[in-house]
C-alpha positions as semicolon CSV with decimal commas, in nm:
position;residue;x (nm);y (nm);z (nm)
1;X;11,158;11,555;9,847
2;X;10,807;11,422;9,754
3;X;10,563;11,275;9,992
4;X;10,344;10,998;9,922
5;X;10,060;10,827;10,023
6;X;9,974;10,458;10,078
7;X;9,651;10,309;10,060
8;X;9,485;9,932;9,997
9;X;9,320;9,878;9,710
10;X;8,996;9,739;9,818
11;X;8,843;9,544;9,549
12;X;9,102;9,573;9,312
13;X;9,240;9,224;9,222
14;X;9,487;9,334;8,993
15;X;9,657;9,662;8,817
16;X;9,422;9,575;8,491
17;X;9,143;9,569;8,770
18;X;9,222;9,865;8,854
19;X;9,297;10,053;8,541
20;X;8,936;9,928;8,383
21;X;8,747;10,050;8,697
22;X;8,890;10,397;8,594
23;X;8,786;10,342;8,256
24;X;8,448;10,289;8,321
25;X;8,434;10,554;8,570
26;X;8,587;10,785;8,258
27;X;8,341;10,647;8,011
28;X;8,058;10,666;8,205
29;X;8,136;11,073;8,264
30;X;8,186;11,074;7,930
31;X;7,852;10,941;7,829
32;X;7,694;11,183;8,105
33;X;7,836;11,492;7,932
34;X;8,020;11,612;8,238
35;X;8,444;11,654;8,314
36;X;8,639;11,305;8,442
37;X;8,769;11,363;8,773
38;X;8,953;11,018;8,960
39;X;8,850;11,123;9,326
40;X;8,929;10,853;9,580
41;X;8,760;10,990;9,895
42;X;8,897;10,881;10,238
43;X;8,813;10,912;10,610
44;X;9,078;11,107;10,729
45;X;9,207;11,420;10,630
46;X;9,626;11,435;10,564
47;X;9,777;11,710;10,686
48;X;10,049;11,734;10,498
49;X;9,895;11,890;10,181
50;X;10,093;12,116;10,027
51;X;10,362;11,831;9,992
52;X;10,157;11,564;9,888
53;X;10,054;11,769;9,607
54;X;10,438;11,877;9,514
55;X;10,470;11,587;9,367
56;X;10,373;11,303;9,563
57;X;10,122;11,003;9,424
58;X;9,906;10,739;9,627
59;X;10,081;10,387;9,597
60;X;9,803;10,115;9,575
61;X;9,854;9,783;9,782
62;X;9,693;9,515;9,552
63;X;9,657;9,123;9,692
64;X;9,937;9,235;9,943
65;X;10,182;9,391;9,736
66;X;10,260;9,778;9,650
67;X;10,194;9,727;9,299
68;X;10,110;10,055;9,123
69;X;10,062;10,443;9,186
70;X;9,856;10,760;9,068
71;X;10,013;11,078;9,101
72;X;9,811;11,331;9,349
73;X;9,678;11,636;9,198
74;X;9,481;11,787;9,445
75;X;9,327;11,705;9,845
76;X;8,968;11,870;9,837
77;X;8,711;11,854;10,116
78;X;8,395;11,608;9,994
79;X;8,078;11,611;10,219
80;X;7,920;11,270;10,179
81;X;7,526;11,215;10,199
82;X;7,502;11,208;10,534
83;X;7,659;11,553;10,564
84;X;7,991;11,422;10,740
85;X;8,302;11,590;10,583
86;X;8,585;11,381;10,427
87;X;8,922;11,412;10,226
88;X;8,874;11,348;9,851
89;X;9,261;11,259;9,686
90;X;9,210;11,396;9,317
91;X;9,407;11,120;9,113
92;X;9,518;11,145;8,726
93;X;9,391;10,885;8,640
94;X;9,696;10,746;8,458
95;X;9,821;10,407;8,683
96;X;10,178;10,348;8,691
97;X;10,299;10,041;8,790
98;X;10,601;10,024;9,045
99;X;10,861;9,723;9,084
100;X;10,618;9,546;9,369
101;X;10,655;9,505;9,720
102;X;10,538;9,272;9,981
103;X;10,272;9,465;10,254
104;X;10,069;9,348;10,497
105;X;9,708;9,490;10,553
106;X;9,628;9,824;10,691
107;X;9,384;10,057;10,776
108;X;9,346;10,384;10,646
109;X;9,634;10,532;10,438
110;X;9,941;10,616;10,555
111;X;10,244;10,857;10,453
112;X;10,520;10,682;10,240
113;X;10,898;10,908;10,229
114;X;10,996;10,956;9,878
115;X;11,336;10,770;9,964
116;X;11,100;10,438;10,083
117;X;10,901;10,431;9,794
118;X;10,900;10,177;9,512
119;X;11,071;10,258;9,199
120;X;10,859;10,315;8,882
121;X;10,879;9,945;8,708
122;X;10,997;10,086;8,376
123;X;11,009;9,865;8,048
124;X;11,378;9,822;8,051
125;X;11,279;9,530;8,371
126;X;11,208;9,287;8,072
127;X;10,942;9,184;8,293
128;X;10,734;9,524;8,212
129;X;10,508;9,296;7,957
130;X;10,431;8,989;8,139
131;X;10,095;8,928;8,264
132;X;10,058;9,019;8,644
133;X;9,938;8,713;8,734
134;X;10,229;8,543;8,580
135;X;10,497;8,830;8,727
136;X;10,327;8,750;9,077
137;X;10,403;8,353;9,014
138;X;10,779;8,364;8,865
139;X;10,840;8,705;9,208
140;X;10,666;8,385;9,464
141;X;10,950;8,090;9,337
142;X;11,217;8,354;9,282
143;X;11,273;8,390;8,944
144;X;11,258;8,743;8,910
């Protein structure tokens, strides 16, 4: 069984947020001449590595709902400027969105059981292609 991680997107106002931050990061790499790596670098270290990595992604808490996830490639050890040592989660960068779920605010990350998790939100919803803003509104009055 996969593990996961959960994190807050910080910044982030949406999934399309999101996705064109990674975009620019690509392009930008791109322009640069040099290899696209998605490393989201954290505080704390998870100790759990080898089964993040079998499998498990980091599910993104957007405006206070699980809303999408990147699978985990890697955990590598990042020294920031200041010489302190921190965990850097290798993401592909490919976002998935998941059917969303309410969350309250947090600190950190935290580990997420496969069997808690939030199911990919697949196309078959019939919601897949609504805006997210508009998703968010019809989820609030309880339409979907």
């Amino acid at each position: 069984m996969a593990l996961h991680l959960i994190k807050l997107c910080v910044g982030a106002t949406s999934i399309a947020d999101l996705e064109a931050w990674i975009a620019d990061r690509a392009d930008t790499a791109r322009r640069a001449g040099v290899p696209f790596e998605q490393i989201h670098v954290t505080r704390m270290v998870p100790s759990r590595k080898n089964e993040l990595i079998d499998g498990g992604s980091l599910y993104w808490v957007i405006k206070g709902e699980v809303a999408a996830r990147q699978r985990l490639l890697d955990l590598r050890t990042v020294v920031d400027p200041d010489g302190i040592r921190r965990c850097g989660l290798v993401l592909d960068p490919a976002v998935i969105r998941v059917e969303p779920r309410p969350s309250r605010p947090f600190q950190g990350w935290r580990y997420l059981v496969d069997r808690e998790a939030p199911r990919d939100l697949g196309t078959s919803a019939g919601t897949a292609d609504l805006p997210e803003a508009l998703s968010r509104e019809l989820r609030d009055l309880g339409l979907l």
